[in-house]
Amino acid sequence: RTLAPVINTQSYVWSFGSGLDTMLKVAAGYIYIFAMIDQASDPGVRILTLPSGVTGSNVEVIGESRNLTVNGSYQFSDTFAYEYSYHIYKIAL
């Protein structure tokens, strides 16, 4: 329920990197990235590249009690341990 206002916003097209299926949303000064590995890829580490204009350097991983850091190239990485793994990220615009 808490993500309903985000999910009900318009989706934007952006390729965050290879081997991923993603959805990009914008709400209340943040971008939200819904990500999982694509069906043609094996589990493992993925690098996600952010769109220009995103200034936040802290990535909150929703529902997982952890944070990641955006590097100077507007990228961050995360591990998708299983073929069914998914993550939801929240980053300040």
C-alpha positions as a Markdown table, in Angstrom:
| # | Residue | x | y | z |
|---|---|---|---|---|
| 1 | Arg | 0.0 | 0.0 | 0.0 |
| 2 | Thr | 2.8 | 2.4 | 0.8 |
| 3 | Leu | 4.1 | 2.3 | -2.8 |
| 4 | Ala | 0.6 | 2.6 | -4.4 |
| 5 | Pro | 1.1 | 6.4 | -5.0 |
| 6 | Val | 4.4 | 5.6 | -6.8 |
| 7 | Ile | 3.1 | 2.7 | -8.8 |
| 8 | Asn | 0.2 | 4.7 | -10.0 |
| 9 | Thr | 2.4 | 7.4 | -11.6 |
| 10 | Gln | 3.6 | 7.5 | -15.2 |
| 11 | Ser | 6.4 | 5.1 | -16.1 |
| 12 | Tyr | 9.4 | 6.5 | -17.9 |
| 13 | Val | 11.6 | 4.7 | -20.4 |
| 14 | Trp | 15.3 | 4.3 | -19.4 |
| 15 | Ser | 17.7 | 1.5 | -19.8 |
| 16 | Phe | 19.6 | 1.1 | -16.5 |
| 17 | Gly | 21.9 | -1.6 | -17.9 |
| 18 | Ser | 22.1 | -4.9 | -19.6 |
| 19 | Gly | 20.6 | -8.0 | -18.0 |
| 20 | Leu | 17.8 | -6.1 | -16.3 |
| 21 | Asp | 14.1 | -5.6 | -16.6 |
| 22 | Thr | 13.3 | -2.3 | -15.0 |
| 23 | Met | 10.5 | 0.3 | -14.4 |
| 24 | Leu | 11.3 | 4.0 | -13.6 |
| 25 | Lys | 8.8 | 6.1 | -11.7 |
| 26 | Val | 9.1 | 9.7 | -10.3 |
| 27 | Ala | 7.2 | 10.8 | -7.2 |
| 28 | Ala | 7.6 | 13.5 | -4.5 |
| 29 | Gly | 11.2 | 14.5 | -5.4 |
| 30 | Tyr | 12.5 | 10.9 | -5.8 |
| 31 | Ile | 13.0 | 8.4 | -8.5 |
| 32 | Tyr | 12.0 | 4.8 | -7.9 |
| 33 | Ile | 13.5 | 1.9 | -9.8 |
| 34 | Phe | 11.8 | -1.5 | -9.8 |
| 35 | Ala | 14.4 | -3.9 | -11.0 |
| 36 | Met | 14.9 | -7.6 | -11.6 |
| 37 | Ile | 17.2 | -9.6 | -13.9 |
| 38 | Asp | 15.9 | -10.5 | -17.3 |
| 39 | Gln | 15.0 | -14.0 | -18.2 |
| 40 | Ala | 18.1 | -14.4 | -20.4 |
| 41 | Ser | 20.6 | -13.6 | -17.6 |
| 42 | Asp | 22.1 | -15.5 | -14.7 |
| 43 | Pro | 21.9 | -14.2 | -11.2 |
| 44 | Gly | 24.8 | -12.0 | -10.0 |
| 45 | Val | 25.9 | -8.4 | -9.7 |
| 46 | Arg | 24.4 | -5.7 | -11.9 |
| 47 | Ile | 25.5 | -2.1 | -12.5 |
| 48 | Leu | 22.7 | 0.4 | -12.8 |
| 49 | Thr | 23.3 | 3.7 | -14.6 |
| 50 | Leu | 21.1 | 6.6 | -13.6 |
| 51 | Pro | 19.5 | 9.1 | -15.9 |
| 52 | Ser | 21.1 | 12.6 | -16.0 |
| 53 | Gly | 19.5 | 15.0 | -13.6 |
| 54 | Val | 19.5 | 12.6 | -10.7 |
| 55 | Thr | 21.6 | 14.3 | -8.0 |
| 56 | Gly | 21.1 | 12.0 | -5.0 |
| 57 | Ser | 24.1 | 9.9 | -4.0 |
| 58 | Asn | 22.3 | 7.6 | -1.5 |
| 59 | Val | 20.2 | 4.7 | -2.8 |
| 60 | Glu | 17.6 | 3.4 | -0.3 |
| 61 | Val | 16.7 | -0.3 | -1.1 |
| 62 | Ile | 13.0 | -0.3 | -0.1 |
| 63 | Gly | 12.0 | -3.0 | 2.3 |
| 64 | Glu | 15.6 | -4.4 | 2.8 |
| 65 | Ser | 17.0 | -2.1 | 5.5 |
| 66 | Arg | 20.1 | -1.2 | 3.5 |
| 67 | Asn | 21.5 | 1.6 | 1.4 |
| 68 | Leu | 23.9 | 1.8 | -1.5 |
| 69 | Thr | 26.0 | 4.6 | -2.8 |
| 70 | Val | 26.0 | 6.2 | -6.3 |
| 71 | Asn | 29.5 | 6.7 | -7.7 |
| 72 | Gly | 30.8 | 9.6 | -9.7 |
| 73 | Ser | 29.7 | 8.0 | -12.9 |
| 74 | Tyr | 26.0 | 8.1 | -11.8 |
| 75 | Gln | 26.1 | 4.3 | -11.2 |
| 76 | Phe | 25.6 | 1.9 | -8.4 |
| 77 | Ser | 25.7 | -1.9 | -8.2 |
| 78 | Asp | 23.7 | -4.5 | -6.5 |
| 79 | Thr | 23.5 | -8.3 | -6.3 |
| 80 | Phe | 20.5 | -10.3 | -7.6 |
| 81 | Ala | 21.2 | -13.6 | -5.9 |
| 82 | Tyr | 18.4 | -15.7 | -7.6 |
| 83 | Glu | 16.6 | -15.7 | -10.9 |
| 84 | Tyr | 13.5 | -14.4 | -9.1 |
| 85 | Ser | 15.3 | -11.7 | -7.1 |
| 86 | Tyr | 14.1 | -8.1 | -7.4 |
| 87 | His | 14.9 | -4.8 | -5.7 |
| 88 | Ile | 13.1 | -1.4 | -5.4 |
| 89 | Tyr | 15.4 | 1.6 | -5.1 |
| 90 | Lys | 14.6 | 5.2 | -4.0 |
| 91 | Ile | 16.9 | 8.0 | -4.9 |
| 92 | Ala | 16.6 | 11.8 | -4.5 |
| 93 | Leu | 16.3 | 13.8 | -7.6 |
